Coordinates of C-alpha atoms in Angstrom, one line a residue:
X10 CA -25.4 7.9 12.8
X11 CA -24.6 7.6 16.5
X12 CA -23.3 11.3 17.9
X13 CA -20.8 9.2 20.0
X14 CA -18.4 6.3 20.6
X15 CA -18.0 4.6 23.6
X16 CA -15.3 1.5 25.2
X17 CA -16.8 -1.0 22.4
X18 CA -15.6 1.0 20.0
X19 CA -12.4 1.5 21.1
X20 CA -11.6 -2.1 22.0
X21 CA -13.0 -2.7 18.0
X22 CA -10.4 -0.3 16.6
X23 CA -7.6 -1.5 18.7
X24 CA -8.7 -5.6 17.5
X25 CA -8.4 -4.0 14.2
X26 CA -5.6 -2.0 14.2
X27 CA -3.8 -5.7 15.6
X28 CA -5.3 -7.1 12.3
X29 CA -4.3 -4.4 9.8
X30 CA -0.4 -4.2 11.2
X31 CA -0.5 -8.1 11.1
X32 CA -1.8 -7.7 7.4
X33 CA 0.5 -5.2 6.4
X34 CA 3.5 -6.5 8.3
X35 CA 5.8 -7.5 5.4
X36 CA 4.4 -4.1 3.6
X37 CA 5.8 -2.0 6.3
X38 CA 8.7 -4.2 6.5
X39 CA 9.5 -4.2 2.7
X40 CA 8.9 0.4 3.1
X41 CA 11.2 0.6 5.8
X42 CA 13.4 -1.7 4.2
X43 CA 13.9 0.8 1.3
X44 CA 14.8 3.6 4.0
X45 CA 15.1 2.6 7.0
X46 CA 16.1 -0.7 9.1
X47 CA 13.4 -3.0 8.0
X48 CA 11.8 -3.5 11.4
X49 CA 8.8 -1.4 11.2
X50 CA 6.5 -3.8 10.3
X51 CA 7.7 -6.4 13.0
X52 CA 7.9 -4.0 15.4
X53 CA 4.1 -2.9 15.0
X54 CA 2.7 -6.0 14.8
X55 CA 4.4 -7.3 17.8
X56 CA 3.9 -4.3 19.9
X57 CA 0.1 -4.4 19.1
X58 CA -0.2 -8.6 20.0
X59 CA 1.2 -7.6 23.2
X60 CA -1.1 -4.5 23.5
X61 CA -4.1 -6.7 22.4
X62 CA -3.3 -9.5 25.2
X63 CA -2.6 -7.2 28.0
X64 CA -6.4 -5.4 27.1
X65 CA -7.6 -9.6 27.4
X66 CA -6.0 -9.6 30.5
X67 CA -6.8 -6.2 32.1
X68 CA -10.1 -5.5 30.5
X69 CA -9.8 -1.1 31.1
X70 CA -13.2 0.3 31.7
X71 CA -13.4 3.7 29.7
X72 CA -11.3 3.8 26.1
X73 CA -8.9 6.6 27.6
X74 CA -7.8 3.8 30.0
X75 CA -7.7 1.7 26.8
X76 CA -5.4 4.1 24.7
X77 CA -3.2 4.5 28.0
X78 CA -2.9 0.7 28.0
X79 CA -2.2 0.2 24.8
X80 CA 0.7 2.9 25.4
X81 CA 2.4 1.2 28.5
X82 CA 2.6 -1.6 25.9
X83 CA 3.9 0.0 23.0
X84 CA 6.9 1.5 25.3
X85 CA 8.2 -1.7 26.7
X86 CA 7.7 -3.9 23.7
X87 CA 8.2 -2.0 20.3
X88 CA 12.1 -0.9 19.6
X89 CA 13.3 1.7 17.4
X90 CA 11.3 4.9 16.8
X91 CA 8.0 3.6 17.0
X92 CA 7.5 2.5 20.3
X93 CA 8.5 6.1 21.9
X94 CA 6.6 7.6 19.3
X95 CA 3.6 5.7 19.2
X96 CA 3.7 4.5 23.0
X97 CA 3.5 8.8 23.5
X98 CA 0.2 9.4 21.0
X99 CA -2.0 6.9 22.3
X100 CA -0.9 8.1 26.1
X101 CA -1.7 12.0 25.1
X102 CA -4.7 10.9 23.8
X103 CA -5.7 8.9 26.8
X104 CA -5.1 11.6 29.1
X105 CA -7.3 14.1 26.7
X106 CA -9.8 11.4 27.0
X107 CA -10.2 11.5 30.8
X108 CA -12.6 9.2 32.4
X109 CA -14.9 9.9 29.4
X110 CA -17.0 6.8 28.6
X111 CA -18.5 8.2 25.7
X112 CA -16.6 10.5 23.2
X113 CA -18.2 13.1 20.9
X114 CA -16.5 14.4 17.8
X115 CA -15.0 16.8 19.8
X116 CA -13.4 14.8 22.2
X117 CA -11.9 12.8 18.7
X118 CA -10.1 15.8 17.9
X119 CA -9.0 16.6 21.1
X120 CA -7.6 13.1 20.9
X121 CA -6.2 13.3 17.6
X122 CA -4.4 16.9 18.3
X123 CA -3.1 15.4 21.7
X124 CA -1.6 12.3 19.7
X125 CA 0.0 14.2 17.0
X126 CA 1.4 16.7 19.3
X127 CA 3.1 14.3 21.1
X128 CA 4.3 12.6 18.4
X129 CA 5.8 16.5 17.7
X130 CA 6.8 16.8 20.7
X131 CA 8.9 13.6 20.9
X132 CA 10.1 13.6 17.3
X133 CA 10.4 16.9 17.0
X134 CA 9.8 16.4 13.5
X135 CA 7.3 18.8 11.1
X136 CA 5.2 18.1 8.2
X137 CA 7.4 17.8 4.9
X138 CA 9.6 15.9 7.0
X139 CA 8.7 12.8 5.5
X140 CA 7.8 11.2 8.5
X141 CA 4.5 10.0 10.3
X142 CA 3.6 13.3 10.8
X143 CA 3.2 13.3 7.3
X144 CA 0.1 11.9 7.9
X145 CA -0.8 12.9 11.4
X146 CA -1.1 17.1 11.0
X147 CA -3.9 16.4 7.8
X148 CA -5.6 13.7 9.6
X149 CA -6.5 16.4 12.5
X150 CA -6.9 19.3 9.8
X151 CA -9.6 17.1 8.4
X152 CA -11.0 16.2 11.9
X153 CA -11.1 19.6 13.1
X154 CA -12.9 20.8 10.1
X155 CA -15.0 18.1 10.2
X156 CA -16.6 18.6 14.1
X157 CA -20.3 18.2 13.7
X158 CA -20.4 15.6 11.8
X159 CA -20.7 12.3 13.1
X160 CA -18.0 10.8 15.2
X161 CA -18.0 8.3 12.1
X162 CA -17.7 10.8 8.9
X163 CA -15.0 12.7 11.1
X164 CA -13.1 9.6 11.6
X165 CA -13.4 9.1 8.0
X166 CA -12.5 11.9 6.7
X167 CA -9.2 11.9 9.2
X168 CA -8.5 8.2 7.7
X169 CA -8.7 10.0 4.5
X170 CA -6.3 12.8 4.7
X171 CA -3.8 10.2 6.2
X172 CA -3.8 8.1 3.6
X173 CA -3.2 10.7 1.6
X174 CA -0.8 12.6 3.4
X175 CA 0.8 8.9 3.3
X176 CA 1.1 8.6 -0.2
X177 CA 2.3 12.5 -0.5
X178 CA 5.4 11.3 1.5
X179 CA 6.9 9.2 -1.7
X180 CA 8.7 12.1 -3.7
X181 CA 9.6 13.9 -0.3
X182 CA 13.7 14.0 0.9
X183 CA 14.0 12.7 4.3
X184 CA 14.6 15.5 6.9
X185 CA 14.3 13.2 10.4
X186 CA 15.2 10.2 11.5
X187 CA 17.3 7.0 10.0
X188 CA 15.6 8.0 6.3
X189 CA 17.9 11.7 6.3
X190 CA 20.7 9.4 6.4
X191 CA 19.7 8.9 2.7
X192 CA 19.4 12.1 1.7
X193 CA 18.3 12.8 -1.5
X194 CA 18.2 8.9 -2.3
X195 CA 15.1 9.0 0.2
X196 CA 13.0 10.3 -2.5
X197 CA 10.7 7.8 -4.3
X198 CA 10.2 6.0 -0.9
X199 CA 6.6 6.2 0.9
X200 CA 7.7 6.7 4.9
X201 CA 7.0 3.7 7.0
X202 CA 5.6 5.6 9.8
X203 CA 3.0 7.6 8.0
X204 CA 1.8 4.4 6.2
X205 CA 0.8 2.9 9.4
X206 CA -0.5 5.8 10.9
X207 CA -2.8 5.5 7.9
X208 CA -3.9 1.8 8.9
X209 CA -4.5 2.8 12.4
X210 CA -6.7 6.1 11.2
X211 CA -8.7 4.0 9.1
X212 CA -8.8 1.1 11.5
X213 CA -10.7 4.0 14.1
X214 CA -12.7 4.9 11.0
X215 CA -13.8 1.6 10.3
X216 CA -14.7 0.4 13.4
X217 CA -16.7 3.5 14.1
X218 CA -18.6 3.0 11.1
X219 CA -19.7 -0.9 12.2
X220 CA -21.0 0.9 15.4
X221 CA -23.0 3.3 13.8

């Protein structure tokens, strides 16, 4: 198993992070339909084609510079929550990332904790929330337990917890954003936000494992 990841990799998981939101785009649409305004799924998928063309076009030579791209896009194309929310993960997680050109599984979890606490610090939301933090705060429980493992089986098991975090957000009653609105008529619901944080998790995982 390779002991890091390097720019390949990150342009790999972005391609397929573009692919998974594209894939799941009605998905996310048809979850946030149920509790929020239904433009989840559009909103990721367009923010990621832009993100994806403007990498074609500015091809960034270290994946911190790629996560900070992908960022600047997310903030000026994706409306509603997302794009302030995702647009601030990927640029904390660029900025842990430095200059690095290759990243060890320590570096991941620097990343990881620097994207969710963003996402914290933006959102100001906390887990039980029933938001994408949902999925966020055991995806970086996982990773940080995980350092020493592989970059790969780290990433794994982060894609894991996220998924499962994802899934533990259905019987939860809304306590942020548009979903609280609900209230108790939240429950039943899986949140938008932590689905696709799931995709994108697994996505890194993914493409870590084809460069392994």
């Amino acid at each position: 198993m390779a002991q890091t990841l390097d720019l390949a990799w990150a342009l790999d998981w972005l391609r397929r992070s573009g692919a998974v939101l594209a894939e799941n785009r009605m998905a996310l649409i048809e979850l946030d339909r149920a509790i929020g305004d239904a433009d989840h799924g559009e909103n990721m998928d367009r923010g990621f084609t832009a993100a994806l063309a403007k990498l074609e076009e500015q091809p960034p030579a270290t994946p911190g510079a790629a996560l900070k791209s992908v960022a600047m896009s997310l903030m000026s194309k994706v409306g509603g929550a997302a794009g302030p929310l995702y647009g601030t993960a990927f640029l904390r997680a660029a900025t842990a990332l430095g200059d690095a050109e290759e990243l060890d599984s320590e570096a991941l979890v620097a990343a990881l904790a620097a994207a969710r606490d963003g996402i914290v610090a933006r959102g100001k939301a906390e887990p039980g929330d029933k938001t994408m933090i949902d999925a966020w705060t055991p995806a970086v429980d996982a990773a940080q337990a995980a350092v020493g493992e592989s970059p790969a089986e780290l990433l794994d098991r982060a894609a894991k917890a996220a998924e499962e975090g994802a899934a533990a957000t259905e019987p939860l009653v809304a306590r942020k954003g548009r979903a609280s609105y609900l209230g108790e008529r939240s429950a039943g619901h899986r949140d938008p936000g932590s689905q696709s944080t799931a995709l994108l998790l697994r996505a890194a995982a993914d493409a870590a494992a084809a460069a392994s």
